[in-house]
N, CA, C and O of each residue as an XYZ file, in Angstrom:
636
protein
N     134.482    100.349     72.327
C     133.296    100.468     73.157
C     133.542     99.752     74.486
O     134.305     98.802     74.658
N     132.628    100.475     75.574
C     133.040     99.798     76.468
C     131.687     99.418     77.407
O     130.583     99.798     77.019
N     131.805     98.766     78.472
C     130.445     97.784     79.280
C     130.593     98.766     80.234
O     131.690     99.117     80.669
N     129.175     99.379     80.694
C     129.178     99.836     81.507
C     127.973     99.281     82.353
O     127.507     98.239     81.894
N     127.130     99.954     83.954
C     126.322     99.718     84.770
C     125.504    100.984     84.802
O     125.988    102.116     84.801
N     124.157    100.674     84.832
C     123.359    101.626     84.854
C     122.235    101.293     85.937
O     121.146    100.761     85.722
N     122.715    101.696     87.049
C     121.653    101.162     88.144
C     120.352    102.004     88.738
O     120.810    103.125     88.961
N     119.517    102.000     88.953
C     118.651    102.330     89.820
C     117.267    101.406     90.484
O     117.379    100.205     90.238
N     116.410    101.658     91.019
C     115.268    100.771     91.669
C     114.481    100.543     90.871
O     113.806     99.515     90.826
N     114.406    102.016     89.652
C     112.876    101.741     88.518
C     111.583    101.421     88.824
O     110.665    100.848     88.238
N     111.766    102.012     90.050
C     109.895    101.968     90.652
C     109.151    102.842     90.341
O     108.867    103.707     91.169
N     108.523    102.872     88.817
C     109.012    102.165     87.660
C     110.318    102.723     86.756
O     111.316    103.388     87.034
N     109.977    102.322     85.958
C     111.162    102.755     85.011
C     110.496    103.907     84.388
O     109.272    103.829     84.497
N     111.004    105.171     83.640
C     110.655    106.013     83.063
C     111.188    106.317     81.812
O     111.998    105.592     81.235
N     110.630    107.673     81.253
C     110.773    108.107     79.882
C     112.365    108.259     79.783
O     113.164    107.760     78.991
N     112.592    109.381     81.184
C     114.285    109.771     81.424
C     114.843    108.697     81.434
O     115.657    108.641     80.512
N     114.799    107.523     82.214
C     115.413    106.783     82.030
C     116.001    105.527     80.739
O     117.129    105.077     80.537
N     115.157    105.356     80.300
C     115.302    104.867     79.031
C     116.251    106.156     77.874
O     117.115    105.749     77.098
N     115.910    107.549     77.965
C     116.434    108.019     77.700
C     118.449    108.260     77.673
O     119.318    108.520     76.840
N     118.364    108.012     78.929
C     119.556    107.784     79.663
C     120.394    106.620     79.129
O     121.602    106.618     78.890
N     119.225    105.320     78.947
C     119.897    104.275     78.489
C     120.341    104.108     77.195
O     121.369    103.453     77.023
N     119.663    104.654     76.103
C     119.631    105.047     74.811
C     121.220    105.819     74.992
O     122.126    104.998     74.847
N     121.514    106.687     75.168
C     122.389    107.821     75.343
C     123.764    106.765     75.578
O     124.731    106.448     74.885
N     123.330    106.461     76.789
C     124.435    105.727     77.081
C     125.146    104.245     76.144
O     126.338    103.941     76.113
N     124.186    103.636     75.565
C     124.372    102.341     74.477
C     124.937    102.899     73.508
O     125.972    102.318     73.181
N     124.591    104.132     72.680
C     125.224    104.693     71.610
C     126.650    105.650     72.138
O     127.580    106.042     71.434
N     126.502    105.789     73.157
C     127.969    106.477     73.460
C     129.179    105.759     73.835
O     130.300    105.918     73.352
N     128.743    104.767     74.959
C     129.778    103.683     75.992
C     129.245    102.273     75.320
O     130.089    101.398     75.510
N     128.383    101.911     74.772
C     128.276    100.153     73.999
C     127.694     99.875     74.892
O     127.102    100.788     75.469
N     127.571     98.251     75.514
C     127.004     97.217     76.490
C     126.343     98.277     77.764
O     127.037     99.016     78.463
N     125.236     98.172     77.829
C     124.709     98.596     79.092
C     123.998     97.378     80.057
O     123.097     96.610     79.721
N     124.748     97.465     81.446
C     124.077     96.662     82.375
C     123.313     97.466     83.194
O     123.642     98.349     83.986
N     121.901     96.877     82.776
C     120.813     97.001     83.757
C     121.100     96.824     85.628
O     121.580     95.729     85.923
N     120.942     97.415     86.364
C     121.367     96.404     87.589
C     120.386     97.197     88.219
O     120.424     98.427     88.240
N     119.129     96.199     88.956
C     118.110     96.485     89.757
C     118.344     95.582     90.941
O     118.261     94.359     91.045
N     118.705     96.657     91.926
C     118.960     96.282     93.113
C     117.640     95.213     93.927
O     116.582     95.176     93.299
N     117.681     94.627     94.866
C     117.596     94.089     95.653
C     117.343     94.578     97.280
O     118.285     94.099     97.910
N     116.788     95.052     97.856
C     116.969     96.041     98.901
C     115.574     96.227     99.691
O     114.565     96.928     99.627
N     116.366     94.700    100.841
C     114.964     94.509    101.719
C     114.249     95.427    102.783
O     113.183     95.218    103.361
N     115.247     96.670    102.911
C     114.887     98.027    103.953
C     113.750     98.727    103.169
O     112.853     99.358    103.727
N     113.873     98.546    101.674
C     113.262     99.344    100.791
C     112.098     99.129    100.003
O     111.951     98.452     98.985
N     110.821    100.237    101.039
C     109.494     99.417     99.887
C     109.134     99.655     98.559
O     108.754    100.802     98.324
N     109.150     99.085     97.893
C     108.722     99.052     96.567
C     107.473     99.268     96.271
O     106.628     98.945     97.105
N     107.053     99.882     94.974
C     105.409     99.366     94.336
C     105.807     98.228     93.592
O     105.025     97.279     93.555
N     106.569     98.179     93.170
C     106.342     97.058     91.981
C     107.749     96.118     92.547
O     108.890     96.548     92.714
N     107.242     94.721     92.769
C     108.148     93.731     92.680
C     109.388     93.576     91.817
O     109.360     94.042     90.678
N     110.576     92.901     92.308
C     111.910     92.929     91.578
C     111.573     92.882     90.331
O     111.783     93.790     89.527
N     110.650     91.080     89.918
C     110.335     90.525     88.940
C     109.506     91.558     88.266
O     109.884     91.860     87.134
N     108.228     92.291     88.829
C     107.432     93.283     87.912
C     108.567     94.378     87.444
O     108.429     94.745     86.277
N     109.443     94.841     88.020
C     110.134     95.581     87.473
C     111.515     95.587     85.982
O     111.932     96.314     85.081
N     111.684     94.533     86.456
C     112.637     93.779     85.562
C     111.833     93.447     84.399
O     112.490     93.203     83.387
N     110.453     93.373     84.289
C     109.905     93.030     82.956
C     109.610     93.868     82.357
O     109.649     93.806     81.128
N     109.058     95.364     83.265
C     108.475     96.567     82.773
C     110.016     96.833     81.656
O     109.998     97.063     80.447
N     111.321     96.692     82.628
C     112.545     97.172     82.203
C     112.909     96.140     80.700
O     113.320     96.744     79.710
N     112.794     95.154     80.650
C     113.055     94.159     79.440
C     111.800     94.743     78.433
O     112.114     95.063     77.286
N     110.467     94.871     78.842
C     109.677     95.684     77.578
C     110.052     96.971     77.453
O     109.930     97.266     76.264
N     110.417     97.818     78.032
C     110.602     98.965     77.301
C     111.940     99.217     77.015
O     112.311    100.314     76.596
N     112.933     97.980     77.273
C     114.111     98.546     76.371
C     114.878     97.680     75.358
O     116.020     97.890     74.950
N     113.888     96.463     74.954
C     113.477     95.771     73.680
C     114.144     96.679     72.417
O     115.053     95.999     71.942
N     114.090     97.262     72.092
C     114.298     98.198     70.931
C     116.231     99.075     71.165
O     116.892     99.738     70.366
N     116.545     98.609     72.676
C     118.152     99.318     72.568
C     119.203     98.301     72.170
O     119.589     97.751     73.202
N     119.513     98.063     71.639
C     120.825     97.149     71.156
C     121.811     97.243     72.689
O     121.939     98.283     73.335
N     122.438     95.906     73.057
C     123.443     96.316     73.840
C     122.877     96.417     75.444
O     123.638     96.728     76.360
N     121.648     96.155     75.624
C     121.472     96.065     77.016
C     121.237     94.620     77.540
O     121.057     93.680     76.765
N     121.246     94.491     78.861
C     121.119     93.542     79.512
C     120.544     93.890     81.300
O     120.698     94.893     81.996
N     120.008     92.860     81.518
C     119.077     93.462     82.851
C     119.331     92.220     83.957
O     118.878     91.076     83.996
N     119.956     92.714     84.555
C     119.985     91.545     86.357
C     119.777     92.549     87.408
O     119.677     93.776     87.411
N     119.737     91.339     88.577
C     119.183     92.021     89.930
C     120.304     92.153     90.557
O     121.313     91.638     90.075
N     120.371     93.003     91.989
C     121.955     92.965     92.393
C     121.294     92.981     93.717
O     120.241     93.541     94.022
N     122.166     92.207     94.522
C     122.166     92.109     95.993
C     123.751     91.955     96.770
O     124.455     91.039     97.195
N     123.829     93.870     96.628
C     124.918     93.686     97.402
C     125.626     94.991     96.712
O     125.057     95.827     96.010
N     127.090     94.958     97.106
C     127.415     96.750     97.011
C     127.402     96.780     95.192
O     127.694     95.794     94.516
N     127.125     97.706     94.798
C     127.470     97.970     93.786
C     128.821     97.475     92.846
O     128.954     96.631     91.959
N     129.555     98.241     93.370
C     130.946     98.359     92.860
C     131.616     96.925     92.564
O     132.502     96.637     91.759
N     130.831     96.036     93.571
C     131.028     94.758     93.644
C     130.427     94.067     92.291
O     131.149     93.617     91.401
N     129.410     94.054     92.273
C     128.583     93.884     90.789
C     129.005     94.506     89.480
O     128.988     93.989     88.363
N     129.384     95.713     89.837
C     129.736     96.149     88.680
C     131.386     95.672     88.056
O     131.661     95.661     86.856
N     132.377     95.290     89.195
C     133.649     94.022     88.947
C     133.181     92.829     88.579
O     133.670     92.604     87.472
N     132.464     91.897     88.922
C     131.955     90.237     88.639
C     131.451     90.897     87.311
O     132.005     90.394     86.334
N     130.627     91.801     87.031
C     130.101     91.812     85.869
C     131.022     92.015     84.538
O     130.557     91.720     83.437
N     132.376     92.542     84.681
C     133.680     92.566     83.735
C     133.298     94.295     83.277
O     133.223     94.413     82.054
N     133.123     95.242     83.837
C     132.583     96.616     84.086
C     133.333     97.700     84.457
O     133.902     97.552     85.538
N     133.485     98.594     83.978
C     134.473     99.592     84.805
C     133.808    100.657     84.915
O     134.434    101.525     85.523
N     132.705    100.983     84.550
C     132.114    102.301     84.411
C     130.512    102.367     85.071
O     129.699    101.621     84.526
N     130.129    103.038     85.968
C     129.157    103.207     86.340
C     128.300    104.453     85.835
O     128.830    105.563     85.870
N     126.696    104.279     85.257
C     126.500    105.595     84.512
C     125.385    106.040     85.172
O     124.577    105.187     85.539
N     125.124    107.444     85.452
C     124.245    107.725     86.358
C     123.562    109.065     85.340
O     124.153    109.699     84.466
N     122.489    109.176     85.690
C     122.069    110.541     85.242
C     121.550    111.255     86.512
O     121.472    110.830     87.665
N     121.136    112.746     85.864
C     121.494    113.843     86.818
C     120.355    114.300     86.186
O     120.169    114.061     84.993
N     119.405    115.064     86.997
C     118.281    115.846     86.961
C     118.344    117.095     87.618
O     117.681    117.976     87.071
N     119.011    117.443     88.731
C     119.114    118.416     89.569
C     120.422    118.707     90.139
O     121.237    117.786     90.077
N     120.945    120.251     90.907
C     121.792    119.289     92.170
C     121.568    118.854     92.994
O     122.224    119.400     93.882
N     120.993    118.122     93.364
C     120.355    117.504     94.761
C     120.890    116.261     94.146
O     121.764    115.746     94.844
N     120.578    115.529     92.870
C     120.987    114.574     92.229
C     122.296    114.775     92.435
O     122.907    114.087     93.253
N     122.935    115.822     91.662
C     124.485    115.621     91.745
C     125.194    115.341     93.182
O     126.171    114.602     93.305
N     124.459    116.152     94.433
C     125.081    116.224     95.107
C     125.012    114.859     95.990
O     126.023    114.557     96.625
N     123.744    113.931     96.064
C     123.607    112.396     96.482
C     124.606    111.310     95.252
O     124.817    110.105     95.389
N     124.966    111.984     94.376
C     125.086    110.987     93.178
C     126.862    111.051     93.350
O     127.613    110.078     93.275
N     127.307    112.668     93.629
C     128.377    112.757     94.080
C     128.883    112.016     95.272
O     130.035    111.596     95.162
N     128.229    111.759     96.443
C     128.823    110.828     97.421
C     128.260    109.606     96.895
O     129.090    108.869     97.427
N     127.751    109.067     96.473
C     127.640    107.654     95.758
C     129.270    107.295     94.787
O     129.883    106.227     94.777
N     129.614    108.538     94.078
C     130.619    108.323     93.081
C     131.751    108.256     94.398
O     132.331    107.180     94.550
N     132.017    109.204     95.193
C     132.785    108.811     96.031
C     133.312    107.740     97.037
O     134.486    107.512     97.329
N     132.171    107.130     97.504
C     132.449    105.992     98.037
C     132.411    105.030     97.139
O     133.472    104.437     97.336
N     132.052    104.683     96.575
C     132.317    103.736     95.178
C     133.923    103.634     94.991
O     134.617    102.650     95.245
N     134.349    104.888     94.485
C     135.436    104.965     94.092
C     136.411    104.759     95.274
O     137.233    103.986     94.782
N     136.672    104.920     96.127
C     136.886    104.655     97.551
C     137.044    103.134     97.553
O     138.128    102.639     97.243
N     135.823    102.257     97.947
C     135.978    100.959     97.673
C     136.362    100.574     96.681
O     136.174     99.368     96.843
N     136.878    100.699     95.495
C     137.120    100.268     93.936
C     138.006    101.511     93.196
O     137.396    102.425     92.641
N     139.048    101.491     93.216
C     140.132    102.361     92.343
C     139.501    102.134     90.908
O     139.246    103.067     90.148
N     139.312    101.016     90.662
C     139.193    100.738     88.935
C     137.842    101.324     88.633
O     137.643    101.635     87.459
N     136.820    101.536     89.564
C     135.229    101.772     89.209
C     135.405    103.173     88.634
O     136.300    103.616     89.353
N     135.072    104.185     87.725
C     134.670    105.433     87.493
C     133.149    105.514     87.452
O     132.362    104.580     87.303
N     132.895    106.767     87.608
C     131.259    106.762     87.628
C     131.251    107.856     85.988
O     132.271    108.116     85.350
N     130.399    108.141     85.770
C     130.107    108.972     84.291
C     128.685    109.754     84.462
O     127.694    109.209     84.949
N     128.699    110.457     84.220
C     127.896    111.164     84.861
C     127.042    112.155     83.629
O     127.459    113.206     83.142
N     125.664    111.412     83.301
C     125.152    112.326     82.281
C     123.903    113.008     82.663
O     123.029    112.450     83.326
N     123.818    114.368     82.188
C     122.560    115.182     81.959
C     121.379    114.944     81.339
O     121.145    114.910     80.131
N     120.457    114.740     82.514
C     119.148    114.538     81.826
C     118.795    115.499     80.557
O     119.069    116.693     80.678
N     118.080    114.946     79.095
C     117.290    115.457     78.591
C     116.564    116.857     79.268
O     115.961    116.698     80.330
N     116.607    117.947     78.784
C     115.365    118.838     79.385
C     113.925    118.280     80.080
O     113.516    118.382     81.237
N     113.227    117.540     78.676
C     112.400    117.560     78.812
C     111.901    116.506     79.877
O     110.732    116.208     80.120
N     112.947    116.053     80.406
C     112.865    114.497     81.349
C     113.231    114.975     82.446
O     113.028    114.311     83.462
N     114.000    116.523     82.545
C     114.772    117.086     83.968
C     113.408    117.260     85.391
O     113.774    117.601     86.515
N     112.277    117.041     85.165
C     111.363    117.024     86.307
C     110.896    115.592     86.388
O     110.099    115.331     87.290
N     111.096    115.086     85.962
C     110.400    113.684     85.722
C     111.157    112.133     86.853
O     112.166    111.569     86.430
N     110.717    111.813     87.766
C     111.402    111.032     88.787
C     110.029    109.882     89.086
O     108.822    110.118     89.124
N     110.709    108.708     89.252
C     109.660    107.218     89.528
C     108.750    107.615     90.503
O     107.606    107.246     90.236
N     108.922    108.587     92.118
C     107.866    109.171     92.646
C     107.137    109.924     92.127
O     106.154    110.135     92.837
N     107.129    110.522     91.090
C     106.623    111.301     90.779
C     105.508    110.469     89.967
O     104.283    110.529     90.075
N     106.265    109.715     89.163
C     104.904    108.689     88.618
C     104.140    108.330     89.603
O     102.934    108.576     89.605
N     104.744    107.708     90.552
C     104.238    106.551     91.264
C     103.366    107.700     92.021
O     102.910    106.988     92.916
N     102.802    109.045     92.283
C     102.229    109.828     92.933
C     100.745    110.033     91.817
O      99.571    110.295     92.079
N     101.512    109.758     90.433
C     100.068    110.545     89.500
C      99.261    108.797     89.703
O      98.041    108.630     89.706
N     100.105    107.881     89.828
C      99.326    106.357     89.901
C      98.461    106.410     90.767
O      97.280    106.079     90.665
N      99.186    106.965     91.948
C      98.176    106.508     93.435
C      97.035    107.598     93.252
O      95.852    107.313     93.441
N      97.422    108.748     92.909
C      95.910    109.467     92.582
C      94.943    109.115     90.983
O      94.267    109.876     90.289
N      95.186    107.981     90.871
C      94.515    107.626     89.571
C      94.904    109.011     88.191
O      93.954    109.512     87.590
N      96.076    109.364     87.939
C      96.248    110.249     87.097
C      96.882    109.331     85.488
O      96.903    108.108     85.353
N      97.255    110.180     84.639
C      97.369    109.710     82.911
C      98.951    109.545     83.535
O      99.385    110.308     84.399
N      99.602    108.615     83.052
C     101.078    108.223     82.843
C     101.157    107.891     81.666
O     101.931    107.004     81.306
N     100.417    108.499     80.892
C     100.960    108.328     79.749
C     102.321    109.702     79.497
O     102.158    110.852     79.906
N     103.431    109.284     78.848
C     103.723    110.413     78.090
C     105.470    110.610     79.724
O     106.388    111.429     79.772
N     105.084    109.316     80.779
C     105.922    109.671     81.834
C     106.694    108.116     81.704
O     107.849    107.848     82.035
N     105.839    107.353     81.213
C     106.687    105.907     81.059
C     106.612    105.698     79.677
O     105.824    106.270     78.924
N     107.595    104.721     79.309
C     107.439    104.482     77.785
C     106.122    103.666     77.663
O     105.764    102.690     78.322
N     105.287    104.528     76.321
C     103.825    103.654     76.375
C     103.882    102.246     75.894
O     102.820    101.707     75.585
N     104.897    101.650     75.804
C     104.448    100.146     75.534
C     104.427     99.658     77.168
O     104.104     98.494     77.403
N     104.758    100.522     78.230
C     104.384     99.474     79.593
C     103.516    100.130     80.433
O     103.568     99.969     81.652
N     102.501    101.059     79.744
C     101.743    101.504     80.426
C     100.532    100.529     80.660
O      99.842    101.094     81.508
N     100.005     99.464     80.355
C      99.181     98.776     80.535
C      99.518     97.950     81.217
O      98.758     97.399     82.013
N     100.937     97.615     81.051
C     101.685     96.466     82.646
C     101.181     97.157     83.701
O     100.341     96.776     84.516
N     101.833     98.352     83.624
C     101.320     99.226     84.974
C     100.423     99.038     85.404
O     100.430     98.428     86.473
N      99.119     99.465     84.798
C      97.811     99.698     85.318
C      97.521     98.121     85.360
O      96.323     97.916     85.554
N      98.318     96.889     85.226
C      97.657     95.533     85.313
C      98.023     95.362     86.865
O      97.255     94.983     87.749
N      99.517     95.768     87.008
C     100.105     95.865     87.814
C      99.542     95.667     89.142
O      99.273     94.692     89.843
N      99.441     97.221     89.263
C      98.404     98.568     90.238
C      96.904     98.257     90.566
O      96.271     98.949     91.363
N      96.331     97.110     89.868
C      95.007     97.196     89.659
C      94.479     97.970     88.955
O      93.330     98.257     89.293
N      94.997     98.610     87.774
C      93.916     99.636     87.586
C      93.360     99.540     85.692
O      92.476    100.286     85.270
């Protein structure tokens, strides 16, 4: 088995994603969480709110672990003792942003590979704006985040 990185912002975290992480723990072993850091970039939910939503709903995967990253990837994913970066894919639009991500990565870092898995069907429309759109119009998230952090949310959010 091997340690891999599973990064994104998780504003919030979702069904796909946890999905993703599941997939990935039973396939590659050790999964690192890595929630960037990224002061250009506004958030709904704080590093810390996010990182907890991410520690409750993935309580139940064997093999994960969750830090913040400030700074290139590839870099984090070496200090962390890592060779594999795991991304999932929803579209090509995904592949094709996820593809120059794998490229320059690999570019800076010979040793980094990226891995590259297929969303679930039923998760293939499902993206953190998309939550974060049914939130701001007061809509059900249930059934779009894992329901044990749907009440963080709405503590979150105010709602």
């Amino acid at each position: 088995m091997m340690k891999c990185v599973y990064a994104g912002s998780f504003d919030p975290i979702t069904c796909g994603h946890i999905d993703i992480i599941e997939r990935a723990a039973d396939s590659l072993g050790e999964v690192i969480i890595a929630v960037p850091v990224n002061i250009d970039k506004k958030y709904t939910f704080t590093l810390q709110q996010r990182i907890e939503l991410i520690k409750k709903a993935t309580a139940h995967i064997k093999g994960v672990s969750i830090c913040s990253v400030d700074g290139l990837l590839v870099d984090f994913v070496k200090e962390s003792g890592a060779s594999l970066i795991v991304k999932g894919l929803r579209t090509m639009s995904d592949f094709e942003y996820e593809f120059q991500m794998a490229s320059i990565n690999r570019t800076l870092s010979k040793d980094i590979d990226t891995f590259f898995m297929m969303s679930a069907p039923e998760f293939s429309y499902l993206s953190s704006s998309l939550v974060r759109e049914v939130i701001r119009h007061g809509g059900d998230i249930t059934g779009l985040v894992p329901d044990c952090i749907v009440e963080n949310i709405k503590t979150y959010i105010g709602g």
